[in-house]
Amino acid sequence: VERLDLTCGALPSDQYTQAIDQGAPEPFLELYTRMAEHRFAFAVTELLKLNPAYMTALENYCRDKGKTLKAAKLSTVEAAYELINASVLDGMPWDDVKNVTVVETNRIIWKKLQETHQEAWDKVGGNLEIYYQLQTCFIQGLLDGSNILFNNEQNELFTLSIEPQEA
């Protein structure tokens, strides 16, 4: 943990509301989020340098973490999209980083307008592709037990769709 703190900065041990400037929460949120992302990228990169086989354990951990955050049985792509948006930070809430291009009863498609994670992974000498692999595992966990499928095309185009029912 000391190496993580020295390399990426230490996160405040206080609760968020006690650690921020109540008059200007946005700069702290951005700093806190950037620091947390750098810490994640660094920890994952260092673990995989020790042993690339740890990737399986990291994937399982992310999938299991997604399962624990799953609020309820998801039955619509809209509910799944809202859950993903609430659980996976992609830029700051005020940033324009994605554009929903298709909204249908059984499908939502969104396009990423800018890459928000590259800086953290580059800073620690990591591979951004690993972030997206772990993110996909986390989302699979969120969607576990539902008939909703998640697809990531080249980390730019994302789709949620209802799995076709067998006749």
Tab-separated table of N, CA and C in Angstrom:
chain	number	residue	atom	x	y	z
A	1	VAL	N	0.827	-1.191	0.000
A	1	VAL	CA	0.000	0.000	0.000
A	1	VAL	C	0.872	1.257	0.000
A	2	GLU	N	2.004	1.228	0.688
A	2	GLU	CA	2.887	2.402	0.710
A	2	GLU	C	3.372	2.750	-0.694
A	3	ARG	N	3.768	1.743	-1.458
A	3	ARG	CA	4.229	1.994	-2.828
A	3	ARG	C	3.100	2.572	-3.675
A	4	LEU	N	1.909	2.069	-3.465
A	4	LEU	CA	0.737	2.583	-4.168
A	4	LEU	C	0.503	4.046	-3.799
A	5	ASP	N	0.566	4.366	-2.505
A	5	ASP	CA	0.388	5.751	-2.048
A	5	ASP	C	1.475	6.663	-2.597
A	6	LEU	N	2.717	6.197	-2.588
A	6	LEU	CA	3.826	7.022	-3.070
A	6	LEU	C	3.753	7.255	-4.576
A	7	THR	N	3.319	6.250	-5.314
A	7	THR	CA	3.263	6.354	-6.770
A	7	THR	C	2.039	7.116	-7.254
A	8	CYS	N	0.905	6.865	-6.622
A	8	CYS	CA	-0.363	7.400	-7.136
A	8	CYS	C	-1.036	8.404	-6.211
A	9	GLY	N	-0.511	8.606	-5.036
A	9	GLY	CA	-1.153	9.487	-4.067
A	9	GLY	C	-2.026	8.697	-3.122
A	10	ALA	N	-2.149	9.199	-1.922
A	10	ALA	CA	-2.972	8.535	-0.904
A	10	ALA	C	-4.366	9.135	-0.919
A	11	LEU	N	-5.348	8.272	-0.848
A	11	LEU	CA	-6.730	8.734	-0.777
A	11	LEU	C	-7.047	9.146	0.656
A	12	PRO	N	-7.859	10.190	0.837
A	12	PRO	CA	-8.224	10.585	2.195
A	12	PRO	C	-8.940	9.450	2.914
A	13	SER	N	-8.657	9.311	4.196
A	13	SER	CA	-9.312	8.253	4.964
A	13	SER	C	-10.662	8.699	5.506
A	14	ASP	N	-10.948	10.003	5.449
A	14	ASP	CA	-12.233	10.513	5.907
A	14	ASP	C	-13.323	10.167	4.903
A	15	GLN	N	-14.566	10.285	5.358
A	15	GLN	CA	-15.672	10.137	4.432
A	15	GLN	C	-15.623	11.281	3.433
A	16	TYR	N	-16.141	11.034	2.251
A	16	TYR	CA	-16.098	12.021	1.168
A	16	TYR	C	-16.609	13.382	1.633
A	17	THR	N	-17.751	13.414	2.315
A	17	THR	CA	-18.351	14.690	2.716
A	17	THR	C	-17.501	15.442	3.732
A	18	GLN	N	-16.657	14.741	4.462
A	18	GLN	CA	-15.789	15.396	5.437
A	18	GLN	C	-14.471	15.845	4.812
A	19	ALA	N	-14.083	15.225	3.716
A	19	ALA	CA	-12.780	15.504	3.116
A	19	ALA	C	-12.825	16.605	2.062
A	20	ILE	N	-14.000	16.913	1.528
A	20	ILE	CA	-14.074	17.883	0.428
A	20	ILE	C	-14.379	19.285	0.918
A	21	ASP	N	-14.121	20.225	0.057
A	21	ASP	CA	-14.544	21.604	0.265
A	21	ASP	C	-16.002	21.669	-0.184
A	22	GLN	N	-16.911	21.825	0.754
A	22	GLN	CA	-18.345	21.810	0.430
A	22	GLN	C	-18.726	22.906	-0.568
A	23	GLY	N	-17.939	23.980	-0.623
A	23	GLY	CA	-18.236	25.063	-1.549
A	23	GLY	C	-17.791	24.782	-2.974
A	24	ALA	N	-16.903	23.815	-3.157
A	24	ALA	CA	-16.381	23.499	-4.493
A	24	ALA	C	-16.100	21.999	-4.585
A	25	PRO	N	-17.152	21.178	-4.636
A	25	PRO	CA	-16.931	19.727	-4.639
A	25	PRO	C	-16.384	19.167	-5.942
A	26	GLU	N	-16.608	19.846	-7.081
A	26	GLU	CA	-16.210	19.296	-8.374
A	26	GLU	C	-14.703	19.084	-8.503
A	27	PRO	N	-13.866	20.053	-8.126
A	27	PRO	CA	-12.421	19.804	-8.254
A	27	PRO	C	-11.948	18.624	-7.402
A	28	PHE	N	-12.510	18.491	-6.205
A	28	PHE	CA	-12.108	17.369	-5.365
A	28	PHE	C	-12.580	16.052	-5.971
A	29	LEU	N	-13.802	16.030	-6.479
A	29	LEU	CA	-14.321	14.813	-7.105
A	29	LEU	C	-13.432	14.398	-8.269
A	30	GLU	N	-13.032	15.349	-9.074
A	30	GLU	CA	-12.173	15.036	-10.215
A	30	GLU	C	-10.806	14.525	-9.758
A	31	LEU	N	-10.218	15.183	-8.767
A	31	LEU	CA	-8.927	14.749	-8.229
A	31	LEU	C	-9.034	13.359	-7.604
A	32	TYR	N	-10.046	13.159	-6.794
A	32	TYR	CA	-10.266	11.886	-6.103
A	32	TYR	C	-10.466	10.761	-7.120
A	33	THR	N	-11.260	11.026	-8.146
A	33	THR	CA	-11.544	10.021	-9.168
A	33	THR	C	-10.292	9.694	-9.973
A	34	ARG	N	-9.563	10.718	-10.379
A	34	ARG	CA	-8.327	10.508	-11.144
A	34	ARG	C	-7.330	9.690	-10.312
A	35	MET	N	-7.216	10.024	-9.038
A	35	MET	CA	-6.291	9.311	-8.163
A	35	MET	C	-6.717	7.841	-8.003
A	36	ALA	N	-7.995	7.623	-7.802
A	36	ALA	CA	-8.490	6.246	-7.654
A	36	ALA	C	-8.240	5.443	-8.930
A	37	GLU	N	-8.444	6.058	-10.081
A	37	GLU	CA	-8.220	5.352	-11.342
A	37	GLU	C	-6.736	5.034	-11.542
A	38	HIS	N	-5.870	5.971	-11.205
A	38	HIS	CA	-4.434	5.710	-11.308
A	38	HIS	C	-4.026	4.583	-10.355
A	39	ARG	N	-4.589	4.565	-9.172
A	39	ARG	CA	-4.280	3.515	-8.205
A	39	ARG	C	-4.718	2.143	-8.748
A	40	PHE	N	-5.904	2.097	-9.341
A	40	PHE	CA	-6.399	0.844	-9.911
A	40	PHE	C	-5.485	0.383	-11.043
A	41	ALA	N	-5.157	1.291	-11.955
A	41	ALA	CA	-4.292	0.943	-13.094
A	41	ALA	C	-2.931	0.460	-12.604
A	42	PHE	N	-2.375	1.151	-11.618
A	42	PHE	CA	-1.072	0.781	-11.084
A	42	PHE	C	-1.132	-0.597	-10.418
A	43	ALA	N	-2.113	-0.810	-9.565
A	43	ALA	CA	-2.216	-2.091	-8.849
A	43	ALA	C	-2.388	-3.256	-9.819
A	44	VAL	N	-3.269	-3.104	-10.795
A	44	VAL	CA	-3.497	-4.170	-11.772
A	44	VAL	C	-2.230	-4.415	-12.594
A	45	THR	N	-1.603	-3.347	-13.062
A	45	THR	CA	-0.393	-3.482	-13.877
A	45	THR	C	0.718	-4.183	-13.094
A	46	GLU	N	0.915	-3.792	-11.849
A	46	GLU	CA	1.962	-4.399	-11.029
A	46	GLU	C	1.659	-5.873	-10.725
A	47	LEU	N	0.408	-6.189	-10.448
A	47	LEU	CA	0.039	-7.593	-10.208
A	47	LEU	C	0.329	-8.448	-11.446
A	48	LEU	N	-0.014	-7.928	-12.606
A	48	LEU	CA	0.196	-8.701	-13.834
A	48	LEU	C	1.671	-8.803	-14.201
A	49	LYS	N	2.482	-7.834	-13.771
A	49	LYS	CA	3.930	-7.955	-13.968
A	49	LYS	C	4.476	-9.092	-13.109
A	50	LEU	N	3.934	-9.237	-11.909
A	50	LEU	CA	4.361	-10.328	-11.031
A	50	LEU	C	4.017	-11.684	-11.626
A	51	ASN	N	2.786	-11.760	-12.157
A	51	ASN	CA	2.336	-13.030	-12.719
A	51	ASN	C	1.143	-12.766	-13.634
A	52	PRO	N	1.317	-12.901	-14.942
A	52	PRO	CA	0.208	-12.676	-15.877
A	52	PRO	C	-0.999	-13.574	-15.614
A	53	ALA	N	-0.789	-14.698	-14.953
A	53	ALA	CA	-1.898	-15.609	-14.657
A	53	ALA	C	-2.873	-15.008	-13.644
A	54	TYR	N	-2.469	-13.921	-12.972
A	54	TYR	CA	-3.378	-13.252	-12.030
A	54	TYR	C	-4.569	-12.623	-12.747
A	55	MET	N	-4.491	-12.510	-14.072
A	55	MET	CA	-5.589	-11.908	-14.826
A	55	MET	C	-6.891	-12.652	-14.579
A	56	THR	N	-6.837	-13.953	-14.505
A	56	THR	CA	-8.054	-14.740	-14.259
A	56	THR	C	-8.664	-14.377	-12.911
A	57	ALA	N	-7.829	-14.246	-11.892
A	57	ALA	CA	-8.328	-13.870	-10.563
A	57	ALA	C	-8.917	-12.460	-10.594
A	58	LEU	N	-8.281	-11.541	-11.317
A	58	LEU	CA	-8.799	-10.178	-11.426
A	58	LEU	C	-10.141	-10.163	-12.162
A	59	GLU	N	-10.248	-10.939	-13.218
A	59	GLU	CA	-11.523	-11.022	-13.949
A	59	GLU	C	-12.622	-11.575	-13.048
A	60	ASN	N	-12.312	-12.634	-12.311
A	60	ASN	CA	-13.299	-13.219	-11.399
A	60	ASN	C	-13.703	-12.232	-10.309
A	61	TYR	N	-12.710	-11.495	-9.775
A	61	TYR	CA	-12.999	-10.509	-8.741
A	61	TYR	C	-13.944	-9.429	-9.285
A	62	CYS	N	-13.651	-8.904	-10.460
A	62	CYS	CA	-14.488	-7.856	-11.047
A	62	CYS	C	-15.901	-8.370	-11.330
A	63	ARG	N	-16.008	-9.581	-11.844
A	63	ARG	CA	-17.322	-10.171	-12.119
A	63	ARG	C	-18.099	-10.337	-10.810
A	64	ASP	N	-17.418	-10.851	-9.778
A	64	ASP	CA	-18.074	-11.038	-8.481
A	64	ASP	C	-18.478	-9.701	-7.870
A	65	LYS	N	-17.639	-8.668	-8.018
A	65	LYS	CA	-17.962	-7.347	-7.490
A	65	LYS	C	-19.207	-6.803	-8.183
A	66	GLY	N	-19.299	-7.019	-9.486
A	66	GLY	CA	-20.500	-6.607	-10.221
A	66	GLY	C	-21.742	-7.310	-9.699
A	67	LYS	N	-21.617	-8.581	-9.401
A	67	LYS	CA	-22.764	-9.334	-8.870
A	67	LYS	C	-23.219	-8.770	-7.533
A	68	THR	N	-22.279	-8.326	-6.706
A	68	THR	CA	-22.665	-7.814	-5.387
A	68	THR	C	-23.335	-6.449	-5.487
A	69	LEU	N	-23.071	-5.701	-6.543
A	69	LEU	CA	-23.675	-4.380	-6.693
A	69	LEU	C	-25.002	-4.414	-7.437
A	70	LYS	N	-25.324	-5.542	-8.010
A	70	LYS	CA	-26.560	-5.683	-8.770
A	70	LYS	C	-27.739	-5.377	-7.844
A	71	ALA	N	-28.525	-4.381	-8.213
A	71	ALA	CA	-29.614	-3.923	-7.344
A	71	ALA	C	-30.802	-4.879	-7.359
A	72	ALA	N	-31.223	-5.288	-8.510
A	72	ALA	CA	-32.416	-6.129	-8.631
A	72	ALA	C	-32.348	-6.832	-9.976
A	73	LYS	N	-33.284	-7.720	-10.192
A	73	LYS	CA	-33.332	-8.396	-11.490
A	73	LYS	C	-33.644	-7.367	-12.564
A	74	LEU	N	-32.777	-7.314	-13.532
A	74	LEU	CA	-32.939	-6.361	-14.632
A	74	LEU	C	-33.780	-6.993	-15.725
A	75	SER	N	-34.778	-6.248	-16.195
A	75	SER	CA	-35.621	-6.804	-17.251
A	75	SER	C	-35.665	-5.933	-18.494
A	76	THR	N	-35.103	-4.731	-18.419
A	76	THR	CA	-35.093	-3.861	-19.596
A	76	THR	C	-33.670	-3.357	-19.854
A	77	VAL	N	-33.407	-3.061	-21.112
A	77	VAL	CA	-32.090	-2.517	-21.447
A	77	VAL	C	-31.920	-1.124	-20.853
A	78	GLU	N	-33.013	-0.380	-20.703
A	78	GLU	CA	-32.938	0.955	-20.101
A	78	GLU	C	-32.469	0.859	-18.648
A	79	ALA	N	-33.028	-0.097	-17.891
A	79	ALA	CA	-32.621	-0.282	-16.493
A	79	ALA	C	-31.162	-0.721	-16.415
A	80	ALA	N	-30.750	-1.574	-17.324
A	80	ALA	CA	-29.350	-2.023	-17.347
A	80	ALA	C	-28.419	-0.868	-17.668
A	81	TYR	N	-28.791	-0.040	-18.622
A	81	TYR	CA	-27.977	1.119	-18.994
A	81	TYR	C	-27.838	2.079	-17.804
A	82	GLU	N	-28.930	2.324	-17.103
A	82	GLU	CA	-28.892	3.207	-15.931
A	82	GLU	C	-28.000	2.622	-14.841
A	83	LEU	N	-28.069	1.320	-14.631
A	83	LEU	CA	-27.231	0.672	-13.618
A	83	LEU	C	-25.751	0.778	-13.998
A	84	ILE	N	-25.437	0.547	-15.253
A	84	ILE	CA	-24.048	0.670	-15.709
A	84	ILE	C	-23.564	2.105	-15.527
A	85	ASN	N	-24.388	3.076	-15.922
A	85	ASN	CA	-24.005	4.482	-15.759
A	85	ASN	C	-23.781	4.854	-14.302
A	86	ALA	N	-24.544	4.277	-13.409
A	86	ALA	CA	-24.405	4.572	-11.983
A	86	ALA	C	-23.198	3.856	-11.369
A	87	SER	N	-22.718	2.800	-12.016
A	87	SER	CA	-21.677	1.954	-11.437
A	87	SER	C	-20.308	2.092	-12.081
A	88	VAL	N	-20.268	2.519	-13.326
A	88	VAL	CA	-19.008	2.612	-14.071
A	88	VAL	C	-18.773	4.073	-14.442
A	89	LEU	N	-17.792	4.673	-13.811
A	89	LEU	CA	-17.492	6.077	-14.094
A	89	LEU	C	-16.694	6.175	-15.385
A	90	ASP	N	-17.181	7.002	-16.279
A	90	ASP	CA	-16.505	7.236	-17.552
A	90	ASP	C	-16.414	8.741	-17.743
A	91	GLY	N	-15.374	9.333	-17.186
A	91	GLY	CA	-15.258	10.777	-17.186
A	91	GLY	C	-16.073	11.357	-16.042
A	92	MET	N	-16.034	12.649	-15.919
A	92	MET	CA	-16.795	13.341	-14.880
A	92	MET	C	-18.246	13.472	-15.327
A	93	PRO	N	-19.160	13.575	-14.377
A	93	PRO	CA	-20.583	13.684	-14.757
A	93	PRO	C	-20.878	14.841	-15.709
A	94	TRP	N	-20.075	15.886	-15.668
A	94	TRP	CA	-20.311	17.050	-16.519
A	94	TRP	C	-19.593	16.949	-17.862
A	95	ASP	N	-18.778	15.911	-18.064
A	95	ASP	CA	-18.091	15.716	-19.341
A	95	ASP	C	-19.038	15.089	-20.356
A	96	ASP	N	-18.823	15.407	-21.597
A	96	ASP	CA	-19.602	14.823	-22.686
A	96	ASP	C	-18.748	13.725	-23.312
A	97	VAL	N	-18.818	12.505	-22.750
A	97	VAL	CA	-17.911	11.448	-23.193
A	97	VAL	C	-18.598	10.326	-23.968
A	98	LYS	N	-19.920	10.326	-23.986
A	98	LYS	CA	-20.596	9.275	-24.756
A	98	LYS	C	-21.877	9.826	-25.359
A	99	ASN	N	-22.289	9.141	-26.403
A	99	ASN	CA	-23.479	9.536	-27.135
A	99	ASN	C	-24.314	8.289	-27.399
A	100	VAL	N	-25.526	8.281	-26.879
A	100	VAL	CA	-26.440	7.173	-27.148
A	100	VAL	C	-26.957	7.356	-28.567
A	101	THR	N	-26.730	6.340	-29.402
A	101	THR	CA	-27.093	6.455	-30.816
A	101	THR	C	-28.355	5.681	-31.171
A	102	VAL	N	-28.674	4.636	-30.402
A	102	VAL	CA	-29.867	3.830	-30.667
A	102	VAL	C	-30.547	3.523	-29.341
A	103	VAL	N	-31.839	3.809	-29.284
A	103	VAL	CA	-32.650	3.416	-28.130
A	103	VAL	C	-33.881	2.720	-28.694
A	104	GLU	N	-33.937	1.424	-28.466
A	104	GLU	CA	-35.080	0.612	-28.893
A	104	GLU	C	-35.527	-0.209	-27.700
A	105	THR	N	-36.647	-0.848	-27.800
A	105	THR	CA	-37.167	-1.653	-26.700
A	105	THR	C	-36.181	-2.724	-26.262
A	106	ASN	N	-35.515	-3.348	-27.222
A	106	ASN	CA	-34.636	-4.470	-26.913
A	106	ASN	C	-33.148	-4.164	-27.102
A	107	ARG	N	-32.808	-2.868	-27.322
A	107	ARG	CA	-31.408	-2.576	-27.606
A	107	ARG	C	-31.089	-1.101	-27.344
A	108	ILE	N	-29.916	-0.890	-26.742
A	108	ILE	CA	-29.343	0.456	-26.602
A	108	ILE	C	-27.909	0.383	-27.098
A	109	ILE	N	-27.529	1.351	-27.902
A	109	ILE	CA	-26.156	1.432	-28.401
A	109	ILE	C	-25.628	2.820	-28.066
A	110	TRP	N	-24.408	2.865	-27.533
A	110	TRP	CA	-23.774	4.156	-27.300
A	110	TRP	C	-22.350	4.126	-27.800
A	111	LYS	N	-21.903	5.299	-28.187
A	111	LYS	CA	-20.557	5.465	-28.726
A	111	LYS	C	-19.759	6.322	-27.770
A	112	LYS	N	-18.533	5.938	-27.566
A	112	LYS	CA	-17.623	6.706	-26.724
A	112	LYS	C	-17.054	7.844	-27.560
A	113	LEU	N	-17.195	9.073	-27.068
A	113	LEU	CA	-16.739	10.242	-27.807
A	113	LEU	C	-15.295	10.609	-27.503
A	114	GLN	N	-14.830	10.235	-26.326
A	114	GLN	CA	-13.439	10.482	-25.965
A	114	GLN	C	-12.972	9.424	-24.980
A	115	GLU	N	-11.704	9.115	-25.039
A	115	GLU	CA	-11.116	8.102	-24.157
A	115	GLU	C	-10.760	8.759	-22.827
A	116	THR	N	-11.324	8.266	-21.757
A	116	THR	CA	-11.121	8.871	-20.442
A	116	THR	C	-10.173	8.076	-19.542
A	117	HIS	N	-9.767	6.901	-19.956
A	117	HIS	CA	-8.962	6.038	-19.092
A	117	HIS	C	-7.507	5.899	-19.545
A	118	GLN	N	-7.207	6.304	-20.758
A	118	GLN	CA	-5.879	6.112	-21.341
A	118	GLN	C	-4.783	6.738	-20.485
A	119	GLU	N	-4.996	7.951	-20.001
A	119	GLU	CA	-3.971	8.658	-19.234
A	119	GLU	C	-3.509	7.855	-18.021
A	120	ALA	N	-4.448	7.299	-17.278
A	120	ALA	CA	-4.086	6.541	-16.078
A	120	ALA	C	-3.255	5.317	-16.428
A	121	TRP	N	-3.645	4.611	-17.467
A	121	TRP	CA	-2.936	3.391	-17.834
A	121	TRP	C	-1.582	3.705	-18.458
A	122	ASP	N	-1.508	4.763	-19.235
A	122	ASP	CA	-0.216	5.178	-19.802
A	122	ASP	C	0.739	5.609	-18.695
A	123	LYS	N	0.231	6.335	-17.729
A	123	LYS	CA	1.068	6.861	-16.645
A	123	LYS	C	1.784	5.749	-15.884
A	124	VAL	N	1.151	4.587	-15.771
A	124	VAL	CA	1.752	3.484	-15.010
A	124	VAL	C	2.353	2.419	-15.914
A	125	GLY	N	2.397	2.682	-17.225
A	125	GLY	CA	2.964	1.706	-18.158
A	125	GLY	C	2.067	0.497	-18.347
A	126	GLY	N	0.776	0.699	-18.161
A	126	GLY	CA	-0.182	-0.404	-18.282
A	126	GLY	C	-0.798	-0.476	-19.663
A	127	ASN	N	-1.646	-1.455	-19.835
A	127	ASN	CA	-2.314	-1.711	-21.102
A	127	ASN	C	-3.797	-1.396	-20.937
A	128	LEU	N	-4.270	-0.383	-21.649
A	128	LEU	CA	-5.671	0.036	-21.545
A	128	LEU	C	-6.640	-1.097	-21.859
A	129	GLU	N	-6.232	-1.999	-22.720
A	129	GLU	CA	-7.105	-3.131	-23.079
A	129	GLU	C	-7.486	-3.935	-21.831
A	130	ILE	N	-6.576	-4.020	-20.879
A	130	ILE	CA	-6.857	-4.756	-19.635
A	130	ILE	C	-7.982	-4.078	-18.867
A	131	TYR	N	-7.977	-2.749	-18.840
A	131	TYR	CA	-9.073	-2.028	-18.183
A	131	TYR	C	-10.412	-2.468	-18.772
A	132	TYR	N	-10.507	-2.474	-20.094
A	132	TYR	CA	-11.779	-2.811	-20.732
A	132	TYR	C	-12.154	-4.281	-20.531
A	133	GLN	N	-11.175	-5.156	-20.453
A	133	GLN	CA	-11.473	-6.562	-20.142
A	133	GLN	C	-12.080	-6.668	-18.744
A	134	LEU	N	-11.485	-5.953	-17.795
A	134	LEU	CA	-11.990	-5.998	-16.417
A	134	LEU	C	-13.333	-5.289	-16.306
A	135	GLN	N	-13.509	-4.201	-17.036
A	135	GLN	CA	-14.797	-3.511	-17.043
A	135	GLN	C	-15.891	-4.427	-17.583
A	136	THR	N	-15.584	-5.153	-18.657
A	136	THR	CA	-16.559	-6.083	-19.228
A	136	THR	C	-16.933	-7.158	-18.210
A	137	CYS	N	-15.969	-7.675	-17.489
A	137	CYS	CA	-16.264	-8.672	-16.447
A	137	CYS	C	-17.165	-8.088	-15.371
A	138	PHE	N	-16.871	-6.862	-14.948
A	138	PHE	CA	-17.695	-6.193	-13.946
A	138	PHE	C	-19.129	-6.040	-14.450
A	139	ILE	N	-19.289	-5.588	-15.681
A	139	ILE	CA	-20.635	-5.408	-16.252
A	139	ILE	C	-21.336	-6.753	-16.402
A	140	GLN	N	-20.613	-7.792	-16.773
A	140	GLN	CA	-21.217	-9.131	-16.828
A	140	GLN	C	-21.773	-9.519	-15.462
A	141	GLY	N	-21.036	-9.170	-14.410
A	141	GLY	CA	-21.525	-9.430	-13.062
A	141	GLY	C	-22.789	-8.639	-12.757
A	142	LEU	N	-22.813	-7.367	-13.159
A	142	LEU	CA	-24.011	-6.547	-12.956
A	142	LEU	C	-25.224	-7.154	-13.656
A	143	LEU	N	-24.988	-7.720	-14.829
A	143	LEU	CA	-26.087	-8.256	-15.644
A	143	LEU	C	-26.385	-9.721	-15.351
A	144	ASP	N	-25.629	-10.324	-14.452
A	144	ASP	CA	-25.788	-11.743	-14.132
A	144	ASP	C	-27.237	-12.058	-13.740
A	145	GLY	N	-27.752	-13.115	-14.308
A	145	GLY	CA	-29.109	-13.545	-13.990
A	145	GLY	C	-30.178	-12.856	-14.822
A	146	SER	N	-29.784	-11.906	-15.643
A	146	SER	CA	-30.746	-11.241	-16.518
A	146	SER	C	-30.614	-11.831	-17.921
A	147	ASN	N	-31.498	-11.431	-18.795
A	147	ASN	CA	-31.406	-11.866	-20.194
A	147	ASN	C	-30.821	-10.742	-21.066
A	148	ILE	N	-30.025	-9.879	-20.434
A	148	ILE	CA	-29.439	-8.748	-21.138
A	148	ILE	C	-27.968	-9.027	-21.425
A	149	LEU	N	-27.585	-8.805	-22.659
A	149	LEU	CA	-26.217	-9.033	-23.111
A	149	LEU	C	-25.499	-7.704	-23.276
A	150	PHE	N	-24.203	-7.688	-22.962
A	150	PHE	CA	-23.363	-6.507	-23.143
A	150	PHE	C	-22.313	-6.829	-24.186
A	151	ASN	N	-22.107	-5.901	-25.110
A	151	ASN	CA	-21.084	-6.086	-26.127
A	151	ASN	C	-20.241	-4.820	-26.219
A	152	ASN	N	-18.934	-5.008	-26.278
A	152	ASN	CA	-17.974	-3.913	-26.400
A	152	ASN	C	-17.229	-4.123	-27.707
A	153	GLU	N	-17.402	-3.185	-28.639
A	153	GLU	CA	-16.705	-3.267	-29.926
A	153	GLU	C	-15.555	-2.264	-29.940
A	154	GLN	N	-14.350	-2.762	-29.777
A	154	GLN	CA	-13.114	-1.972	-29.871
A	154	GLN	C	-13.086	-0.797	-28.893
A	155	ASN	N	-13.730	-0.945	-27.750
A	155	ASN	CA	-13.740	0.068	-26.688
A	155	ASN	C	-14.298	1.410	-27.153
A	156	GLU	N	-15.103	1.378	-28.206
A	156	GLU	CA	-15.688	2.608	-28.747
A	156	GLU	C	-17.195	2.544	-28.892
A	157	LEU	N	-17.715	1.364	-29.189
A	157	LEU	CA	-19.144	1.190	-29.413
A	157	LEU	C	-19.641	0.100	-28.475
A	158	PHE	N	-20.672	0.425	-27.699
A	158	PHE	CA	-21.157	-0.492	-26.674
A	158	PHE	C	-22.636	-0.758	-26.900
A	159	THR	N	-23.041	-2.012	-26.695
A	159	THR	CA	-24.421	-2.397	-26.937
A	159	THR	C	-24.955	-3.211	-25.770
A	160	LEU	N	-26.165	-2.891	-25.382
A	160	LEU	CA	-26.939	-3.733	-24.475
A	160	LEU	C	-28.124	-4.236	-25.280
A	161	SER	N	-28.379	-5.534	-25.211
A	161	SER	CA	-29.496	-6.085	-25.967
A	161	SER	C	-30.123	-7.229	-25.174
A	162	ILE	N	-31.385	-7.448	-25.467
A	162	ILE	CA	-32.104	-8.564	-24.842
A	162	ILE	C	-31.731	-9.839	-25.581
A	163	GLU	N	-31.343	-10.837	-24.818
A	163	GLU	CA	-30.972	-12.121	-25.403
A	163	GLU	C	-32.211	-12.750	-26.043
A	164	PRO	N	-32.098	-13.192	-27.293
A	164	PRO	CA	-33.246	-13.809	-27.955
A	164	PRO	C	-33.706	-15.068	-27.207
A	165	GLN	N	-35.023	-15.213	-27.091
A	165	GLN	CA	-35.587	-16.389	-26.431
A	165	GLN	C	-35.643	-17.552	-27.406
A	166	GLU	N	-35.299	-18.724	-26.907
A	166	GLU	CA	-35.362	-19.921	-27.760
A	166	GLU	C	-36.805	-20.367	-27.899
A	167	ALA	N	-37.175	-20.764	-29.095
A	167	ALA	CA	-38.553	-21.192	-29.355
A	167	ALA	C	-38.764	-22.636	-29.027
